[in-house]
Short mmCIF file of C-alpha atoms and ligand atoms in Angstrom, two decimals:
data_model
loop_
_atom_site.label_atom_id
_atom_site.label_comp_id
_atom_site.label_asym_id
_atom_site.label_seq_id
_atom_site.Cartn_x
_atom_site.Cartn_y
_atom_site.Cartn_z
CA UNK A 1 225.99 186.70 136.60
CA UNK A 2 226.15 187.64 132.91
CA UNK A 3 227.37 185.01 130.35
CA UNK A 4 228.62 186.24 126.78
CA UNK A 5 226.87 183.29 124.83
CA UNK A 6 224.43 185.17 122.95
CA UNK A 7 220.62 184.31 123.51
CA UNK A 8 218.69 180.23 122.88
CA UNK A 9 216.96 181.14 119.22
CA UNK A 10 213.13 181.62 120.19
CA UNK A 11 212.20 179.51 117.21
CA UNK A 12 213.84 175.91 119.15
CA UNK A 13 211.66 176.61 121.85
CA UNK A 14 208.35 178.76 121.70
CA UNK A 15 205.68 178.66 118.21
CA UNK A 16 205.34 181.86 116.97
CA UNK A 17 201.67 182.31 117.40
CA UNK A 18 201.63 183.49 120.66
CA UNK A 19 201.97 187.12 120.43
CA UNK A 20 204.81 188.83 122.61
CA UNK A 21 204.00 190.53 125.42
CA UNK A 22 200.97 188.82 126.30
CA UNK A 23 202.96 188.25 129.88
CA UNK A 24 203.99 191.84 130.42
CA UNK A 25 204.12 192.66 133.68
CA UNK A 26 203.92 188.88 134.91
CA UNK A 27 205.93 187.15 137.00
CA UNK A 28 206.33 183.50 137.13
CA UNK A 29 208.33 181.45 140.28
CA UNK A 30 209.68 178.04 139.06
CA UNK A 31 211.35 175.52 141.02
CA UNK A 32 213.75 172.90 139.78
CA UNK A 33 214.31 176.49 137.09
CA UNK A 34 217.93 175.36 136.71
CA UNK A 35 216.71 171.85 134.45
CA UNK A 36 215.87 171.47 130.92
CA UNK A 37 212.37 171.21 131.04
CA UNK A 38 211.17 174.30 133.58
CA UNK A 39 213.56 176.80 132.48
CA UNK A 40 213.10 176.51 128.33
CA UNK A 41 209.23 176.88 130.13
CA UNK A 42 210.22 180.16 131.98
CA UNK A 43 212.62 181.14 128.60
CA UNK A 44 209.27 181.07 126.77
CA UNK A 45 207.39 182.96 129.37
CA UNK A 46 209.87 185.58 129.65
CA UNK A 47 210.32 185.94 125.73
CA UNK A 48 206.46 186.59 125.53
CA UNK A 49 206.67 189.15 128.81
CA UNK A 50 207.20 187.63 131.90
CA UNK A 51 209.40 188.18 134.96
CA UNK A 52 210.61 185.22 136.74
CA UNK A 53 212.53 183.77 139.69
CA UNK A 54 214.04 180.47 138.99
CA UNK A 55 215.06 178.70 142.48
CA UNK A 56 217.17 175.65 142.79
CA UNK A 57 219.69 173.60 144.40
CA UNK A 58 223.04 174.57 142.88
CA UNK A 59 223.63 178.14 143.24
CA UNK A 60 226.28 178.61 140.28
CA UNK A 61 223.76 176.83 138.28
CA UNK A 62 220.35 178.64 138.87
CA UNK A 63 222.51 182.33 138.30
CA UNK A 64 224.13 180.98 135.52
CA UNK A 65 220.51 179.92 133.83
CA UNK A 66 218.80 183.06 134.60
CA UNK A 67 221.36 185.50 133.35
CA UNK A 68 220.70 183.02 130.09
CA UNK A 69 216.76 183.51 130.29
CA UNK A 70 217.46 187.05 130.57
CA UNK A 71 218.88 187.21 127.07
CA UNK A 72 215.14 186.42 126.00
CA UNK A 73 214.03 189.68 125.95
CA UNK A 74 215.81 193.26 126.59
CA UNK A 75 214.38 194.52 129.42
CA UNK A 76 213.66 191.00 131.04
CA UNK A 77 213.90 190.82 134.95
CA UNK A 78 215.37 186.85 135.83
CA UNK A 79 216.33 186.21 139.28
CA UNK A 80 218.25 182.80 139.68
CA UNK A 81 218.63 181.71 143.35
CA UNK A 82 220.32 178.81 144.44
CA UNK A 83 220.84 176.44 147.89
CA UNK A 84 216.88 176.07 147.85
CA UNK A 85 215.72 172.69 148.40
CA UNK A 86 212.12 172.08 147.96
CA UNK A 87 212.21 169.68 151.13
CA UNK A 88 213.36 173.01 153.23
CA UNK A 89 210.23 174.74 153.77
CA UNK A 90 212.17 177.76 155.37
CA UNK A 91 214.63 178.43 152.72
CA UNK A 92 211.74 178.17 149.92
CA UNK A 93 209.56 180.85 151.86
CA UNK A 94 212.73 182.89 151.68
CA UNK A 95 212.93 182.48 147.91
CA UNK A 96 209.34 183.31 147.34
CA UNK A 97 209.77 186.48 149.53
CA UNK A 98 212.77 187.34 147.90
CA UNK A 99 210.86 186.96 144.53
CA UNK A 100 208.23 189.08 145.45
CA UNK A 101 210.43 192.13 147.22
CA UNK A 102 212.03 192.51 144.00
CA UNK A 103 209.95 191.37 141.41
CA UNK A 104 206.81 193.02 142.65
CA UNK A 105 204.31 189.68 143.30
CA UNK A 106 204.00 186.06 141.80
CA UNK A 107 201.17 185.65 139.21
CA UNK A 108 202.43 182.26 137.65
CA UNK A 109 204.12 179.61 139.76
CA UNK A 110 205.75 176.17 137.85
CA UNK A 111 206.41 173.20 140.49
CA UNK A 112 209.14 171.53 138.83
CA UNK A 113 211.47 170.31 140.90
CA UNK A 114 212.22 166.39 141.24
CA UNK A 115 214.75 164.15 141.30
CA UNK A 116 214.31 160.34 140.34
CA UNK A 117 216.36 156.81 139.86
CA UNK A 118 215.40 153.62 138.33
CA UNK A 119 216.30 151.26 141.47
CA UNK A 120 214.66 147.66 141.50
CA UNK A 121 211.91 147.93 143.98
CA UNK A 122 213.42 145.22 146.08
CA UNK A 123 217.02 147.57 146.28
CA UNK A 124 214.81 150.33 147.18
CA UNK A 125 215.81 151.96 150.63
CA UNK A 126 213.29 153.43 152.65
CA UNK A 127 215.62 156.55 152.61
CA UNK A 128 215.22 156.28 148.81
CA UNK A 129 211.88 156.42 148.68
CA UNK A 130 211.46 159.16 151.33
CA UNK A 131 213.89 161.29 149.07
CA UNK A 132 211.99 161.05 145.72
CA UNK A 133 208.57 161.81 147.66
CA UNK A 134 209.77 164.35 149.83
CA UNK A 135 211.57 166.00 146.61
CA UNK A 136 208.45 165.45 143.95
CA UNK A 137 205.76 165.51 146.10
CA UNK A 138 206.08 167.30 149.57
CA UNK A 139 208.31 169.66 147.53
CA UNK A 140 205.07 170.61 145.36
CA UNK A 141 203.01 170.91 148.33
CA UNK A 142 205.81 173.18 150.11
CA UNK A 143 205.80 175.38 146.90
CA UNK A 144 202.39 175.85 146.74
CA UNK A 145 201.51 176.46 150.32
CA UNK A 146 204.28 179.23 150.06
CA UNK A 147 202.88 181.29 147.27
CA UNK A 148 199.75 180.31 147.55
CA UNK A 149 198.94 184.26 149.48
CA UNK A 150 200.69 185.63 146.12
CA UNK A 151 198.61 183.85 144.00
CA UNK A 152 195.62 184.84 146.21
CA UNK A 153 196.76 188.35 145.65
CA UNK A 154 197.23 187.62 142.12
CA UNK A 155 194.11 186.20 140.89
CA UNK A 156 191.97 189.22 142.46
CA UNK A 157 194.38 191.54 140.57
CA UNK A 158 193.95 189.85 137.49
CA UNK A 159 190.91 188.39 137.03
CA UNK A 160 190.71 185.34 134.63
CA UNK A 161 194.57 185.73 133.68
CA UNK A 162 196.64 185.43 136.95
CA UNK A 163 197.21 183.09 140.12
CA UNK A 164 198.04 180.07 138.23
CA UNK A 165 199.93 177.35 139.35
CA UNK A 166 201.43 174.64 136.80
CA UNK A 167 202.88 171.12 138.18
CA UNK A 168 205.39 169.19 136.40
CA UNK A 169 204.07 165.26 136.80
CA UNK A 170 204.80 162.49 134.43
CA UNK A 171 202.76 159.85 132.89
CA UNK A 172 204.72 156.82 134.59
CA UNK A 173 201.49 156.17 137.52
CA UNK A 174 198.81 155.89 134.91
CA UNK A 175 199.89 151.92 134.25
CA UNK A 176 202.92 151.79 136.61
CA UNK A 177 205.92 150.20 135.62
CA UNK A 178 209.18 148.66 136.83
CA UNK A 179 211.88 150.18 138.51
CA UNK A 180 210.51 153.53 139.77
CA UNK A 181 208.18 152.70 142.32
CA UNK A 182 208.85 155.66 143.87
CA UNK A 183 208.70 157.90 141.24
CA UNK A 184 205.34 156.33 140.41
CA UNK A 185 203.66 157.23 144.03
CA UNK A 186 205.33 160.67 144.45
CA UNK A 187 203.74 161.77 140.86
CA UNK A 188 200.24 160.29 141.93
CA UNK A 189 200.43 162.48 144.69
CA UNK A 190 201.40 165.47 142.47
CA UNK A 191 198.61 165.28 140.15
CA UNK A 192 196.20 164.69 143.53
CA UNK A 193 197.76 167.54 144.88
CA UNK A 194 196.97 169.66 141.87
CA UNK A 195 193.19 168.92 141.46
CA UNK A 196 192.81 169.51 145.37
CA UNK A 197 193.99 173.09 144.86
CA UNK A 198 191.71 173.72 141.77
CA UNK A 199 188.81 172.48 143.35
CA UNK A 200 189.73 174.43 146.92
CA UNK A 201 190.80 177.65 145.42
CA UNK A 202 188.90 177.28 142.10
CA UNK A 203 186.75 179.60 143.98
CA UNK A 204 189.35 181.97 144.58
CA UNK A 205 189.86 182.67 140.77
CA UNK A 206 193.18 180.67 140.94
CA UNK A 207 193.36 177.67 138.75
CA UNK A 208 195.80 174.52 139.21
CA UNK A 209 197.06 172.17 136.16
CA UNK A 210 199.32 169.43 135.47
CA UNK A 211 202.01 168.90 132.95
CA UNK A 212 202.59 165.95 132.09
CA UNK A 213 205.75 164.98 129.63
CA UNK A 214 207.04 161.86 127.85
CA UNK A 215 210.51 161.30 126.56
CA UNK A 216 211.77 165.15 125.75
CA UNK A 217 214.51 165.40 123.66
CA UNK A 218 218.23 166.29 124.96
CA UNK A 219 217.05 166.86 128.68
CA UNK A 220 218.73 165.67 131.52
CA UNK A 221 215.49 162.96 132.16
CA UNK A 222 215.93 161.90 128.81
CA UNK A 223 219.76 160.98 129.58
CA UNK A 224 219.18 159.58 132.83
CA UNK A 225 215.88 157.55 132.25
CA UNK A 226 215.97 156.74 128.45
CA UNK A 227 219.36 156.57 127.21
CA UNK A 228 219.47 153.12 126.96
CA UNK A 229 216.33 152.73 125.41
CA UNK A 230 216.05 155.57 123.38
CA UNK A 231 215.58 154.12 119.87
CA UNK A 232 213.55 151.61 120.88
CA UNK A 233 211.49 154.55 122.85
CA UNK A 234 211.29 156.60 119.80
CA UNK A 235 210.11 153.91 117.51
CA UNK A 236 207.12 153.53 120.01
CA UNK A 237 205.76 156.39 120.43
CA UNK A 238 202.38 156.87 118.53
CA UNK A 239 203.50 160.54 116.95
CA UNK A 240 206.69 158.99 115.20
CA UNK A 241 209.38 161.18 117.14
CA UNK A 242 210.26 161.95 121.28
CA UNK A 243 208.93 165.49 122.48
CA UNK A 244 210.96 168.67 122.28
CA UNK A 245 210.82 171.85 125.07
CA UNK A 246 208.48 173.54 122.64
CA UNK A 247 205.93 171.02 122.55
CA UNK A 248 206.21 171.70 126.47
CA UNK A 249 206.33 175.21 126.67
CA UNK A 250 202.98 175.92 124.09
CA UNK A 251 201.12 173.38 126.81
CA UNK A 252 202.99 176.13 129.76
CA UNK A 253 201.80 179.12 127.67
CA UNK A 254 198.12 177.64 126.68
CA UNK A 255 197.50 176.93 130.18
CA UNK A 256 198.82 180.11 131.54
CA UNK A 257 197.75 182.51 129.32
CA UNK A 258 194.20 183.60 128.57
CA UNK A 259 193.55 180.31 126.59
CA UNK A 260 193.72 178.32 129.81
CA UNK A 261 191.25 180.63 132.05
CA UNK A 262 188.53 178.03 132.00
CA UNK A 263 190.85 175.12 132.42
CA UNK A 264 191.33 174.11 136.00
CA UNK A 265 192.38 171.03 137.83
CA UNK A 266 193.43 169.20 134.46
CA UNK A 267 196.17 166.71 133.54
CA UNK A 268 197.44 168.13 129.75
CA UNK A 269 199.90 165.11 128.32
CA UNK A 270 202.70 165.92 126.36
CA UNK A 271 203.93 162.84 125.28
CA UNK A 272 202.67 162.00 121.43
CA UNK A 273 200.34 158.99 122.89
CA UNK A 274 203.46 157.42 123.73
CA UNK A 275 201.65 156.01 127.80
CA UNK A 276 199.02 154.35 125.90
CA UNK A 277 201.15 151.61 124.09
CA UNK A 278 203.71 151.47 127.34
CA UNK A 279 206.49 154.15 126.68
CA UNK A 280 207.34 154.67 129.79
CA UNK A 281 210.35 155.63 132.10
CA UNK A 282 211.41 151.61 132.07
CA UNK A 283 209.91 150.55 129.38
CA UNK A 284 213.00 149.48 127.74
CA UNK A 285 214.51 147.23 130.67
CA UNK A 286 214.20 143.52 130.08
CA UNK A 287 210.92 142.94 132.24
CA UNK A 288 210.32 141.00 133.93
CA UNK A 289 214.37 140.05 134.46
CA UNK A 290 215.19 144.13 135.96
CA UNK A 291 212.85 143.23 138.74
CA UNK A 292 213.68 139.70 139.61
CA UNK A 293 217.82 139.92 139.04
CA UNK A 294 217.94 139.74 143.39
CA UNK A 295 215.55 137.01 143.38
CA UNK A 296 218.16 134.27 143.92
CA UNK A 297 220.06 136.12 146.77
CA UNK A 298 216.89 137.46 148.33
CA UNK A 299 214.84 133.97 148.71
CA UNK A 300 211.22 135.48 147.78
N1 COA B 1 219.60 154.01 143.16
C1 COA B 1 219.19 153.61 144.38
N2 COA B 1 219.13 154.42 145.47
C2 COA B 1 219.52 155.70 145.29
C3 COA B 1 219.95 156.20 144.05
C4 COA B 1 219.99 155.29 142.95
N3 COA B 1 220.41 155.66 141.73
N4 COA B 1 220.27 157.53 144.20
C5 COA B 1 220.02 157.84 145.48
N5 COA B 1 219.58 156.73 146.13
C6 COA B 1 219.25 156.60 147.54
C7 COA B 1 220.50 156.76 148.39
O1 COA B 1 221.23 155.56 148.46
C8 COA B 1 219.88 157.16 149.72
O2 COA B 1 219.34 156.04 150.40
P1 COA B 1 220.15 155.30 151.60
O3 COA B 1 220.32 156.34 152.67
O4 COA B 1 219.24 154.19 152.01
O5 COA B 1 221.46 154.84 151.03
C9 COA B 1 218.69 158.01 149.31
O6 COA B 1 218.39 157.66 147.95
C10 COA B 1 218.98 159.48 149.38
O7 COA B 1 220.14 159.69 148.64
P2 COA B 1 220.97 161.05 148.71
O8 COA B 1 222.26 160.85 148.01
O9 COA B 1 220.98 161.54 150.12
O10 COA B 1 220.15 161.95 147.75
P3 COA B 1 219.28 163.23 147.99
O11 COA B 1 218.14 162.93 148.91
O12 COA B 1 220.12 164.40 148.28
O13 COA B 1 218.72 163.41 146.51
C11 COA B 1 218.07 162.69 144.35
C12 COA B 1 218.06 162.39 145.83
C13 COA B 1 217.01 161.84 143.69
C14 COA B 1 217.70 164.13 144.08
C15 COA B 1 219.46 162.39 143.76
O14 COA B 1 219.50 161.09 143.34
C16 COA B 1 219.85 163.29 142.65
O15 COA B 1 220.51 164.28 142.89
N6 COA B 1 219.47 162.99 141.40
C17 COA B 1 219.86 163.79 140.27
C18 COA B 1 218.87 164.82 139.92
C19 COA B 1 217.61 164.25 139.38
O16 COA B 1 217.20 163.19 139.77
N7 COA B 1 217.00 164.97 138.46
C20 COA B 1 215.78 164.55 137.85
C21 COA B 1 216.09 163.98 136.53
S1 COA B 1 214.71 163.08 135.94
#
């Protein structure tokens, strides 16, 4: 589906250092493609070369965002496929196969997709819990066991610069924190996930990372998490400002270009130092009274 806005100014979201085309004939897979943070990553990918599939959950959405990420470069191939839900093993391997029939093969894959709430843990349902860790974390586990022959395939074709897989984690489990109990396991589990795969396929010339944001600036996490306690986030964290896409994306392309061939099962944090002093996703609720505001009615 074409739009007629005209294409997202490479400046606001890739450094010009990296030199364009270093991702010709590549082709990243990226799920949760449709949200702020993975598709200004795949934007930058496919400005610098790259082919990509973008999968996720709203089908008007994930079209409508890779006819934009098309605009990044002329001859740019985007595929945007919607109603795919990580938690659907089925309708993922039909993404990935659909990715690969008509984009050739999947050298880069981004495991993006999550979904998250800031819920006291004593309101937390068991069905909310099972939600965020089927989403975050058996939804990065689904994605990588279906590409994983496509990476396979990938890192023997391109030895030292393909079969990479990138996972989007946060920085929320290295302390903890209130309200997002869930969110804290399921992103343990991510970045456990990852370093299993480097050190099990590490062999097989494919390497595994994490990405790990803070606060970025005018995404949808940012509006949802933050919003409240956005200047009081800002003012804490050690760089002096919240991150932006680009600060994201030169992590995505360091990591997935040649740069990254020697870095495997690592955590790269993208968050100015903000987790060290306790910028975190809850940081600015009144602690300890957003976890004890049921305390009365629940008789702890
Ligand atoms: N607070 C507390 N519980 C919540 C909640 C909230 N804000 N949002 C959802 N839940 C609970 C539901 O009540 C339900 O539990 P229950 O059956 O015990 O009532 C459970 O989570 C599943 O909810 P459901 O509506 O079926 O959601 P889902 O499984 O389809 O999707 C999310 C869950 C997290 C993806 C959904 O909240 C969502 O769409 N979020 C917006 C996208 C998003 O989170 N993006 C990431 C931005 S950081």
């Amino acid at each position: 589906m074409a739009g007629t806005a005209s294409a997202v100014a490479p400046e606001s979201y890739i450094s010009k250092i990296w030199p364009q085309g270093i991702f010709e004939n590549r082709v990243v897979f990226c799920t949760g493609g449709s949200g702020d943070i993975c598709s200004s990553q795949v934007r930058a990918l496919v400005y610098l070369g790259a082919n990509a599939c973008i999968v996720g959950r709203n089908e008007g959405k994930a079209e409508r965002v890779a006819a934009s990420i098309a605009k990044a470069r002329p001859d740019a191939k985007v595929l945007g496929i919607g109603n795919i839900d990580v938690r659907k093993v089925e309708s993922l391997e039909a993404a990935v196969s659909k990715c690969v029939s008509t984009l050739g093969g999947i050298d880069f894959v981004i495991a993006g997709a999550a979904g998250n709430f800031l819920v006291p843990l004593i309101n937390l349902s068991t069905n909310a819990f099972k939600s965020v860790i089927d989403i975050d974390l058996m939804g990065s586990w689904n994605t990588a066991k279906a590409v994983m022959p496509y990476l396979l395939n990938s890192a023997a074709k391109y030895p030292g610069a393909g079969g990479r897989i990138l996972f989007i984690s946060a920085t929320l489990h290295y302390t903890g924190g209130p309200l997002n109990t869930h969110g804290v396991v399921a992103k343990a589990g991510v970045d456990a996930l990852s370093a299993q795969l480097a050190i099990e396929l590490g062999p097989r010339g494919i390497t595994s990372n994490v990405i790990a944001p803070g606060v970025v600036d005018g995404t949808e996490g940012e509006r949802r998490l933050f919003q409240d306690a956005r200047g009081e986030m800002m003012g804490k964290v050690p760089t002096g400002r919240l991150g932006t896409v680009k600060d994201v994306n030169n992590a995505t392309v360091y990591l997935l270009s040649e740069t990254g061939d020697f870095v495997n099962g690592s955590v790269q944090v993208v968050d100015g130092a903000a987790w060290r002093i306790g910028a975190q996703v809850g940081a600015g609720a009144e602690y300890p009274a957003s976890v004890l505001v049921e305390r009365k009615a629940t008789k702890l």
